[in-house]
PDB file of C-alpha atoms and ligand atoms in Angstrom:
ATOM      1  CA  MET Z   1      -7.465 -14.342  15.209  1.00 79.00           C
ATOM      2  CA  PRO Z   2     -10.681 -15.005  13.678  1.00 85.00           C
ATOM      3  CA  ARG Z   3     -12.091 -13.893  10.360  1.00 89.00           C
ATOM      4  CA  ILE Z   4     -14.541 -11.848  12.254  1.00 92.00           C
ATOM      5  CA  LEU Z   5     -12.319  -9.979  14.441  1.00 92.00           C
ATOM      6  CA  ASP Z   6      -9.783  -9.585  11.285  1.00 92.00           C
ATOM      7  CA  ILE Z   7     -12.283  -7.662   8.728  1.00 93.00           C
ATOM      8  CA  GLY Z   8     -13.536  -5.673  11.631  1.00 94.00           C
ATOM      9  CA  SER Z   9     -11.179  -4.509  13.233  1.00 95.00           C
ATOM     10  CA  SER Z  10      -9.951  -3.216   9.559  1.00 92.00           C
ATOM     11  CA  LEU Z  11     -13.061  -1.726   9.449  1.00 93.00           C
ATOM     12  CA  LEU Z  12     -12.466   0.575  12.156  1.00 95.00           C
ATOM     13  CA  ALA Z  13      -9.511   1.481  11.265  1.00 93.00           C
ATOM     14  CA  THR Z  14     -11.256   3.082   7.732  1.00 91.00           C
ATOM     15  CA  LEU Z  15     -13.850   4.258   9.434  1.00 94.00           C
ATOM     16  CA  ALA Z  16     -11.424   6.034  12.442  1.00 94.00           C
ATOM     17  CA  ARG Z  17     -10.186   7.845   9.154  1.00 95.00           C
ATOM     18  CA  VAL Z  18     -13.885   9.217   8.575  1.00 92.00           C
ATOM     19  CA  GLY Z  19     -13.106   6.678   4.922  1.00 90.00           C
ATOM     20  CA  SER Z  20     -10.318   8.605   3.936  1.00 95.00           C
ATOM     21  CA  GLY Z  21      -8.939   6.934   1.012  1.00 95.00           C
ATOM     22  CA  ILE Z  22     -12.344   5.643  -0.513  1.00 96.00           C
ATOM     23  CA  SER Z  23     -12.666   7.587  -2.791  1.00 98.00           C
ATOM     24  CA  VAL Z  24     -10.212   9.463  -6.045  1.00 98.00           C
ATOM     25  CA  GLY Z  25     -10.485  13.202  -5.595  1.00 98.00           C
ATOM     26  CA  THR Z  26      -9.785  15.979  -8.857  1.00 98.00           C
ATOM     27  CA  LEU Z  27      -7.091  14.469 -10.760  1.00 98.00           C
ATOM     28  CA  GLY Z  28      -4.198  16.943 -12.186  1.00 98.00           C
ATOM     29  CA  PRO Z  29      -1.207  14.698 -14.815  1.00 98.00           C
ATOM     30  CA  ARG Z  30      -0.637  10.925 -15.066  1.00 98.00           C
ATOM     31  CA  PRO Z  31       2.763  10.184 -14.910  1.00 98.00           C
ATOM     32  CA  ALA Z  32       4.422   7.549 -17.450  1.00 98.00           C
ATOM     33  CA  LYS Z  33       5.306   5.951 -14.765  1.00 98.00           C
ATOM     34  CA  PRO Z  34       4.779   4.147 -11.913  1.00 98.00           C
ATOM     35  CA  LEU Z  35       5.541   6.082  -8.027  1.00 98.00           C
ATOM     36  CA  GLU Z  36       7.908   3.527  -5.336  1.00 99.00           C
ATOM     37  CA  LEU Z  37       6.986   3.609  -1.845  1.00 99.00           C
ATOM     38  CA  TYR Z  38       9.279   1.923   0.509  1.00 98.00           C
ATOM     39  CA  GLU Z  39       6.350   1.295   3.612  1.00 98.00           C
ATOM     40  CA  PHE Z  40       4.908  -0.758   5.828  1.00 98.00           C
ATOM     41  CA  GLU Z  41       1.370  -1.166   6.410  1.00 97.00           C
ATOM     42  CA  ALA Z  42       1.468  -1.120   9.842  1.00 96.00           C
ATOM     43  CA  CYS Z  43       3.255   3.124   9.502  1.00 97.00           C
ATOM     44  CA  PRO Z  44       0.730   5.398   9.962  1.00 97.00           C
ATOM     45  CA  TYR Z  45       2.496   8.241   8.081  1.00 97.00           C
ATOM     46  CA  CYS Z  46       2.897   4.762   4.789  1.00 98.00           C
ATOM     47  CA  ARG Z  47      -1.206   5.070   5.617  1.00 97.00           C
ATOM     48  CA  LYS Z  48      -1.019   8.860   4.979  1.00 98.00           C
ATOM     49  CA  VAL Z  49       0.451   8.574   1.527  1.00 98.00           C
ATOM     50  CA  ARG Z  50      -1.399   5.656   0.249  1.00 98.00           C
ATOM     51  CA  GLU Z  51      -4.131   7.458   1.149  1.00 98.00           C
ATOM     52  CA  ALA Z  52      -3.260   9.906  -1.030  1.00 98.00           C
ATOM     53  CA  LEU Z  53      -2.405   7.042  -4.286  1.00 98.00           C
ATOM     54  CA  THR Z  54      -5.566   6.414  -3.925  1.00 98.00           C
ATOM     55  CA  ILE Z  55      -7.308  10.016  -4.233  1.00 98.00           C
ATOM     56  CA  LEU Z  56      -4.658  10.383  -6.761  1.00 98.00           C
ATOM     57  CA  ASP Z  57      -5.401   7.396  -8.371  1.00 98.00           C
ATOM     58  CA  LEU Z  58      -1.546   7.026  -8.650  1.00 98.00           C
ATOM     59  CA  ASP Z  59       0.349   3.269  -9.000  1.00 98.00           C
ATOM     60  CA  ALA Z  60       3.096   2.873  -7.213  1.00 98.00           C
ATOM     61  CA  HIS Z  61       5.480  -0.258  -6.990  1.00 98.00           C
ATOM     62  CA  ILE Z  62       5.600  -0.992  -3.213  1.00 98.00           C
ATOM     63  CA  PHE Z  63       8.603  -2.160  -1.491  1.00 98.00           C
ATOM     64  CA  PRO Z  64       7.588  -3.748   1.727  1.00 98.00           C
ATOM     65  CA  CYS Z  65       9.397  -2.958   5.042  1.00 98.00           C
ATOM     66  CA  PRO Z  66       8.363  -4.497   8.220  1.00 98.00           C
ATOM     67  CA  LYS Z  67      10.202  -3.856  11.213  1.00 98.00           C
ATOM     68  CA  GLY Z  68      13.197  -6.886  10.638  1.00 98.00           C
ATOM     69  CA  GLY Z  69      12.566  -7.022   6.893  1.00 98.00           C
ATOM     70  CA  ARG Z  70      15.357  -7.870   5.327  1.00 97.00           C
ATOM     71  CA  ARG Z  71      15.027  -7.612   1.580  1.00 97.00           C
ATOM     72  CA  PHE Z  72      14.056  -3.868   0.967  1.00 98.00           C
ATOM     73  CA  ARG Z  73      15.382  -1.832   4.870  1.00 98.00           C
ATOM     74  CA  PRO Z  74      18.736  -2.505   3.954  1.00 98.00           C
ATOM     75  CA  GLU Z  75      17.883  -1.545   0.077  1.00 98.00           C
ATOM     76  CA  LEU Z  76      16.534   1.852   1.541  1.00 98.00           C
ATOM     77  CA  VAL Z  77      19.255   3.054   3.447  1.00 98.00           C
ATOM     78  CA  THR Z  78      22.236   1.704   1.123  1.00 98.00           C
ATOM     79  CA  ARG Z  79      19.894   4.356  -1.597  1.00 98.00           C
ATOM     80  CA  ALA Z  80      18.489   7.173   0.722  1.00 98.00           C
ATOM     81  CA  GLY Z  81      21.162   6.893   4.256  1.00 98.00           C
ATOM     82  CA  LYS Z  82      18.109   5.754   7.219  1.00 98.00           C
ATOM     83  CA  GLU Z  83      15.833   3.461   7.576  1.00 98.00           C
ATOM     84  CA  GLN Z  84      12.435   5.722   7.730  1.00 98.00           C
ATOM     85  CA  PHE Z  85       9.512   5.251   6.365  1.00 98.00           C
ATOM     86  CA  PRO Z  86       7.193   6.334   4.165  1.00 98.00           C
ATOM     87  CA  TYR Z  87      10.414   7.395   1.093  1.00 99.00           C
ATOM     88  CA  LEU Z  88       8.787   8.224  -2.257  1.00 99.00           C
ATOM     89  CA  VAL Z  89      10.878   7.940  -5.648  1.00 99.00           C
ATOM     90  CA  ASP Z  90       9.316   9.169  -8.429  1.00 99.00           C
ATOM     91  CA  PRO Z  91      10.417   8.377 -11.599  1.00 98.00           C
ATOM     92  CA  ASN Z  92       9.173  10.351 -13.435  1.00 98.00           C
ATOM     93  CA  THR Z  93      10.607  13.680 -12.242  1.00 98.00           C
ATOM     94  CA  GLY Z  94      14.021  11.467 -10.334  1.00 98.00           C
ATOM     95  CA  LYS Z  95      12.548  12.872  -6.949  1.00 98.00           C
ATOM     96  CA  GLU Z  96      12.935  11.143  -4.118  1.00 98.00           C
ATOM     97  CA  MET Z  97      11.789  12.021  -0.523  1.00 98.00           C
ATOM     98  CA  TYR Z  98      11.212  11.101   2.978  1.00 98.00           C
ATOM     99  CA  GLU Z  99       8.553  12.458   5.122  1.00 98.00           C
ATOM    100  CA  SER Z 100       5.008  11.586   4.372  1.00 98.00           C
ATOM    101  CA  ASP Z 101       3.882  15.486   4.434  1.00 98.00           C
ATOM    102  CA  VAL Z 102       6.352  16.360   1.753  1.00 98.00           C
ATOM    103  CA  ILE Z 103       5.633  13.057   0.524  1.00 98.00           C
ATOM    104  CA  VAL Z 104       1.532  14.556   0.289  1.00 98.00           C
ATOM    105  CA  LYS Z 105       2.672  17.808  -0.811  1.00 98.00           C
ATOM    106  CA  TYR Z 106       4.502  16.542  -3.610  1.00 98.00           C
ATOM    107  CA  LEU Z 107       1.697  13.956  -5.085  1.00 98.00           C
ATOM    108  CA  PHE Z 108      -1.012  16.600  -4.554  1.00 98.00           C
ATOM    109  CA  GLU Z 109       0.881  19.382  -6.426  1.00 98.00           C
ATOM    110  CA  SER Z 110       2.340  16.806  -9.031  1.00 98.00           C
ATOM    111  CA  TYR Z 111      -0.813  15.039  -9.683  1.00 98.00           C
ATOM    112  CA  GLY Z 112      -3.428  16.221  -8.479  1.00 98.00           C
ATOM    113  CA  ASP Z 113      -5.397  19.792  -8.052  1.00 98.00           C
ATOM    114  CA  GLY Z 114      -2.421  21.159  -5.475  1.00 98.00           C
ATOM    115  CA  ARG Z 115      -4.999  21.063  -2.429  1.00 98.00           C
ATOM    116  CA  VAL Z 116      -3.828  18.461  -0.245  1.00 98.00           C
ATOM    117  CA  PRO Z 117      -7.540  17.231   1.588  1.00 97.00           C
ATOM    118  CA  ALA Z 118      -8.529  18.065   4.916  1.00 96.00           C
ATOM    119  CA  LEU Z 119      -8.173  14.762   6.459  1.00 96.00           C
ATOM    120  CA  LEU Z 120      -4.556  14.772   4.987  1.00 98.00           C
ATOM    121  CA  GLN Z 121      -3.199  18.102   5.757  1.00 97.00           C
ATOM    122  CA  PRO Z 122      -0.291  17.955   8.485  1.00 97.00           C
ATOM    123  CA  GLY Z 123      -2.063  18.141  12.435  1.00 95.00           C
ATOM    124  CA  LEU Z 124      -3.456  17.326  14.977  1.00 96.00           C
ATOM    125  CA  LEU Z 125      -6.186  15.856  13.283  1.00 95.00           C
ATOM    126  CA  THR Z 126      -5.009  13.765  10.835  1.00 97.00           C
ATOM    127  CA  GLN Z 127      -2.297  12.693  13.696  1.00 96.00           C
ATOM    128  CA  ALA Z 128      -4.856  11.648  15.516  1.00 96.00           C
ATOM    129  CA  THR Z 129      -7.030   9.550  13.939  1.00 97.00           C
ATOM    130  CA  LEU Z 130      -4.232   8.056  11.021  1.00 97.00           C
ATOM    131  CA  THR Z 131      -2.712   6.691  15.080  1.00 96.00           C
ATOM    132  CA  LEU Z 132      -6.503   5.120  15.841  1.00 96.00           C
ATOM    133  CA  ALA Z 133      -6.673   3.471  13.140  1.00 96.00           C
ATOM    134  CA  SER Z 134      -2.728   1.833  12.680  1.00 93.00           C
ATOM    135  CA  GLY Z 135      -3.803   1.488  16.627  1.00 94.00           C
ATOM    136  CA  MET Z 136      -6.736  -1.289  15.280  1.00 95.00           C
ATOM    137  CA  ARG Z 137      -4.353  -3.736  13.865  1.00 93.00           C
ATOM    138  CA  PRO Z 138      -1.195  -2.381  15.471  1.00 93.00           C
ATOM    139  CA  ALA Z 139       0.767  -6.497  14.994  1.00 93.00           C
ATOM    140  CA  SER Z 140      -0.475  -6.674  11.308  1.00 93.00           C
ATOM    141  CA  GLY Z 141       1.648  -5.951   8.828  1.00 95.00           C
ATOM    142  CA  LEU Z 142       3.882  -4.721  11.247  1.00 97.00           C
ATOM    143  CA  ARG Z 143       7.101  -7.460  12.156  1.00 97.00           C
ATOM    144  CA  ALA Z 144       9.002  -9.444   8.726  1.00 98.00           C
ATOM    145  CA  ALA Z 145       7.444 -13.241   8.255  1.00 97.00           C
ATOM    146  CA  PRO Z 146      10.327 -15.813   6.616  1.00 96.00           C
ATOM    147  CA  SER Z 147       9.164 -16.031   3.497  1.00 97.00           C
ATOM    148  CA  ARG Z 148      10.378 -17.229  -0.031  1.00 96.00           C
ATOM    149  CA  ALA Z 149      10.615 -14.666  -2.370  1.00 97.00           C
ATOM    150  CA  PRO Z 150       9.674 -13.946  -5.727  1.00 98.00           C
ATOM    151  CA  ALA Z 151      11.333 -13.622  -8.832  1.00 98.00           C
ATOM    152  CA  GLN Z 152       8.972 -11.538  -9.769  1.00 98.00           C
ATOM    153  CA  PRO Z 153       7.053  -8.321  -8.542  1.00 98.00           C
ATOM    154  CA  LEU Z 154       3.185  -9.488  -8.182  1.00 98.00           C
ATOM    155  CA  GLU Z 155       0.444  -7.124  -8.657  1.00 98.00           C
ATOM    156  CA  LEU Z 156      -2.731  -5.865  -6.600  1.00 98.00           C
ATOM    157  CA  TRP Z 157      -5.538  -4.229  -6.838  1.00 98.00           C
ATOM    158  CA  SER Z 158      -6.478  -2.268  -4.073  1.00 98.00           C
ATOM    159  CA  PHE Z 159      -7.949   0.792  -2.604  1.00 98.00           C
ATOM    160  CA  GLU Z 160      -6.543   2.078   0.726  1.00 97.00           C
ATOM    161  CA  SER Z 161      -9.740   2.284   3.037  1.00 95.00           C
ATOM    162  CA  SER Z 162     -10.911  -1.162   2.182  1.00 96.00           C
ATOM    163  CA  PRO Z 163     -11.259  -3.594   4.550  1.00 95.00           C
ATOM    164  CA  PHE Z 164     -10.584  -6.611   2.963  1.00 96.00           C
ATOM    165  CA  CYS Z 165      -7.700  -5.359   1.328  1.00 97.00           C
ATOM    166  CA  ARG Z 166      -5.138  -4.054   3.771  1.00 96.00           C
ATOM    167  CA  LEU Z 167      -5.792  -7.565   4.959  1.00 97.00           C
ATOM    168  CA  ALA Z 168      -3.765  -8.284   1.342  1.00 98.00           C
ATOM    169  CA  ARG Z 169      -1.898  -5.320   1.605  1.00 98.00           C
ATOM    170  CA  GLU Z 170      -0.363  -7.423   5.533  1.00 97.00           C
ATOM    171  CA  ALA Z 171       0.155 -10.229   4.563  1.00 98.00           C
ATOM    172  CA  LEU Z 172       1.746  -8.922   1.298  1.00 98.00           C
ATOM    173  CA  CYS Z 173       3.866  -7.092   3.264  1.00 98.00           C
ATOM    174  CA  SER Z 174       4.611  -9.076   6.382  1.00 98.00           C
ATOM    175  CA  PHE Z 175       6.325 -11.333   3.659  1.00 98.00           C
ATOM    176  CA  GLU Z 176       8.426  -8.810   2.505  1.00 98.00           C
ATOM    177  CA  LEU Z 177       6.497  -9.425  -1.243  1.00 98.00           C
ATOM    178  CA  PRO Z 178       6.719  -6.816  -3.681  1.00 98.00           C
ATOM    179  CA  TYR Z 179       4.416  -5.619  -5.482  1.00 98.00           C
ATOM    180  CA  LEU Z 180       2.448  -3.652  -8.502  1.00 98.00           C
ATOM    181  CA  LEU Z 181      -0.587  -1.639  -6.225  1.00 98.00           C
ATOM    182  CA  HIS Z 182      -3.376  -0.823  -8.122  1.00 98.00           C
ATOM    183  CA  ASN Z 183      -5.354   2.286  -6.594  1.00 98.00           C
ATOM    184  CA  VAL Z 184      -8.625   1.550  -7.834  1.00 98.00           C
ATOM    185  CA  GLY Z 185     -10.343   3.898  -5.884  1.00 98.00           C
ATOM    186  CA  LYS Z 186     -14.581   4.828  -6.129  1.00 98.00           C
ATOM    187  CA  GLY Z 187     -14.789   7.651  -8.517  1.00 98.00           C
ATOM    188  CA  SER Z 188     -11.570   5.705 -10.595  1.00 98.00           C
ATOM    189  CA  PRO Z 189     -11.621   6.383 -14.284  1.00 98.00           C
ATOM    190  CA  ARG Z 190      -9.702   2.918 -14.731  1.00 98.00           C
ATOM    191  CA  ARG Z 191     -12.242   1.037 -12.792  1.00 98.00           C
ATOM    192  CA  GLU Z 192     -14.007   0.083 -16.318  1.00 98.00           C
ATOM    193  CA  ALA Z 193     -10.224  -0.875 -17.473  1.00 98.00           C
ATOM    194  CA  PHE Z 194      -9.484  -3.580 -14.679  1.00 98.00           C
ATOM    195  CA  VAL Z 195     -13.937  -4.630 -15.021  1.00 98.00           C
ATOM    196  CA  ALA Z 196     -12.741  -6.156 -18.241  1.00 98.00           C
ATOM    197  CA  ARG Z 197      -9.061  -8.068 -17.203  1.00 97.00           C
ATOM    198  CA  SER Z 198     -10.500  -9.196 -13.756  1.00 98.00           C
ATOM    199  CA  GLY Z 199     -13.777  -9.759 -15.164  1.00 98.00           C
ATOM    200  CA  LYS Z 200     -16.168  -7.868 -12.073  1.00 98.00           C
ATOM    201  CA  MET Z 201     -15.602  -4.990  -9.895  1.00 98.00           C
ATOM    202  CA  MET Z 202     -14.008  -6.445  -6.607  1.00 98.00           C
ATOM    203  CA  VAL Z 203     -11.036  -5.826  -4.403  1.00 98.00           C
ATOM    204  CA  PRO Z 204      -8.275  -6.706  -4.154  1.00 98.00           C
ATOM    205  CA  PHE Z 205      -7.668  -8.461  -6.588  1.00 98.00           C
ATOM    206  CA  LEU Z 206      -3.929 -10.835  -6.260  1.00 98.00           C
ATOM    207  CA  ALA Z 207      -2.126 -11.686  -9.464  1.00 98.00           C
ATOM    208  CA  ASP Z 208       0.689 -13.563  -9.031  1.00 98.00           C
ATOM    209  CA  PRO Z 209       2.582 -13.977 -12.523  1.00 98.00           C
ATOM    210  CA  ASN Z 210       5.186 -15.824 -11.291  1.00 98.00           C
ATOM    211  CA  ALA Z 211       2.662 -18.605 -10.476  1.00 98.00           C
ATOM    212  CA  GLY Z 212       0.449 -18.503 -13.461  1.00 98.00           C
ATOM    213  CA  VAL Z 213      -2.431 -17.775 -10.470  1.00 98.00           C
ATOM    214  CA  GLU Z 214      -4.977 -14.369 -10.137  1.00 98.00           C
ATOM    215  CA  MET Z 215      -6.834 -14.339  -7.879  1.00 98.00           C
ATOM    216  CA  PHE Z 216     -10.547 -12.350  -5.852  1.00 98.00           C
ATOM    217  CA  GLU Z 217     -11.390 -12.474  -1.479  1.00 98.00           C
ATOM    218  CA  SER Z 218      -8.623 -11.386   0.538  1.00 97.00           C
ATOM    219  CA  ALA Z 219      -8.796 -15.013   2.253  1.00 97.00           C
ATOM    220  CA  ASP Z 220      -8.137 -16.820   0.041  1.00 98.00           C
ATOM    221  CA  ILE Z 221      -4.934 -14.502  -1.207  1.00 98.00           C
ATOM    222  CA  VAL Z 222      -3.925 -14.310   2.711  1.00 97.00           C
ATOM    223  CA  ARG Z 223      -3.995 -18.305   2.318  1.00 97.00           C
ATOM    224  CA  TYR Z 224      -1.717 -18.457  -1.238  1.00 98.00           C
ATOM    225  CA  LEU Z 225       0.615 -16.021   0.284  1.00 98.00           C
ATOM    226  CA  GLU Z 226       1.265 -17.610   3.467  1.00 97.00           C
ATOM    227  CA  SER Z 227       1.402 -21.163   1.683  1.00 96.00           C
ATOM    228  CA  HIS Z 228       3.354 -20.287  -1.232  1.00 97.00           C
ATOM    229  CA  TYR Z 229       5.787 -17.990  -0.205  1.00 98.00           C
ATOM    230  CA  GLY Z 230       5.394 -18.214   4.275  1.00 96.00           C
ATOM    231  CA  THR Z 231       8.986 -20.185   4.267  1.00 82.00           C
ATOM    232  CA  ASP Z 232      11.946 -20.421   5.787  1.00 55.00           C
ATOM    233  CA  VAL Z 233      13.982 -20.016   2.404  1.00 45.00           C
ATOM    234  CA  ARG Z 234      14.618 -16.663   1.919  1.00 42.00           C
TER     235      ARG Z 234
HETATM  236  N1  GSH W   1       8.038  12.458  10.157  1.00 77.65           N
HETATM  237  C1  GSH W   1       8.147  11.339   9.565  1.00 77.65           C
HETATM  238  C2  GSH W   1       8.041  10.357  10.515  1.00 77.65           C
HETATM  239  C3  GSH W   1       8.395   8.968  10.031  1.00 77.65           C
HETATM  240  C4  GSH W   1       8.253   7.826  11.180  1.00 77.65           C
HETATM  241  O1  GSH W   1       8.509   8.118  11.898  1.00 77.65           O
HETATM  242  N2  GSH W   1       7.980   5.871  10.541  1.00 77.65           N
HETATM  243  C5  GSH W   1       8.577   5.008  11.456  1.00 77.65           C
HETATM  244  C6  GSH W   1       7.395   4.044  10.736  1.00 77.65           C
HETATM  245  S1  GSH W   1       5.842   4.444  11.806  1.00 77.65           S
HETATM  246  C7  GSH W   1       9.520   4.436  10.865  1.00 77.65           C
HETATM  247  O2  GSH W   1      10.486   4.653  10.278  1.00 77.65           O
HETATM  248  N3  GSH W   1      10.123   3.967  11.872  1.00 77.65           N
HETATM  249  C8  GSH W   1      11.835   3.658  12.160  1.00 77.65           C
HETATM  250  C9  GSH W   1      11.835   1.774  11.435  1.00 77.65           C
HETATM  251  O3  GSH W   1      10.038   1.469  11.515  1.00 77.65           O
HETATM  252  O4  GSH W   1      12.522   1.240  11.068  1.00 77.65           O
HETATM  253  C10 GSH W   1       6.841  10.892   8.231  1.00 77.65           C
HETATM  254  O5  GSH W   1       5.719  11.725   8.365  1.00 77.65           O
HETATM  255  O6  GSH W   1       7.287  10.137   7.147  1.00 77.65           O
END
C-alpha cells in the first residue's frame, strides 16, 4: 500500500476512536513488573485493552497472536485453554483473564482511579467505534507472515492512537515478534526518561537488543523488521 494511504487509514482509525488512547489519564498504583498481553493488532477487543494501557501509562510484554500464528497462539492454548484474544496476565497479582471488558475494568481498578472512561465502557458506542477503527485497516496486523524468531524480545516506545506507531506494531504483529511495549502517551510522566534515552520525543522508537539497533521512523522500522525478520526460517 502506498505510504500516504497507510498513514491516512491509520489516522482514520485514530479519528474513529475520537483520540482515545492518545493521552494519559488519572494514574493509580504502579506495577513493579510489566503486564503481559496476548493479542493481535487488527482485533478491536485487543485495541480496547491497548488503549487502556496507554491511558494508564502501563508497560506490557506483547505476545503477538495473528491468525495462523504458530508462536504464541499455541502457547496461550496451553496456558489458558482457548484461542481468544485479548488475554491479560498480571505477574504482579497472579491474575490472568480473557474478555476485554473484564480486563479493562481490572486495569482501571488496579492501576487507575477505578473509573473506566466513557469510550472504554461496555456498550454500543465503544463497540461501534472500535469496529470502525479496525475496519480502516482490516488486513493489517491480522495474519501471520513467515519470520525468524528473535532470541530476545524487542522494545517499542509507542502510544496506542499514534497512526505511525500502529504501522510499526502491525509489522511486529504479523511477524509474531514479541516486544516490550513502553507506552508514552501525551502527559506520560515517563516521557522525560524516554527523551533522555532516545534523544527526542518522537514515537515509534524501536530497540532491537539482538542486533544492537535502535531507530525512529515507522517506515524505517517496518523496512528493518521485514528485512531482518521476514523470512521463511522459523
Ligand atoms: N468478548 C471477547 C471477544 C474477543 C474476541 O472475539 N476476539 C477475537 C478476535 S477480535 C478472537 O479471539 N478470535 C479468535 C481468533 O482470532 O482466533 C472480548 O471482549 O474479549
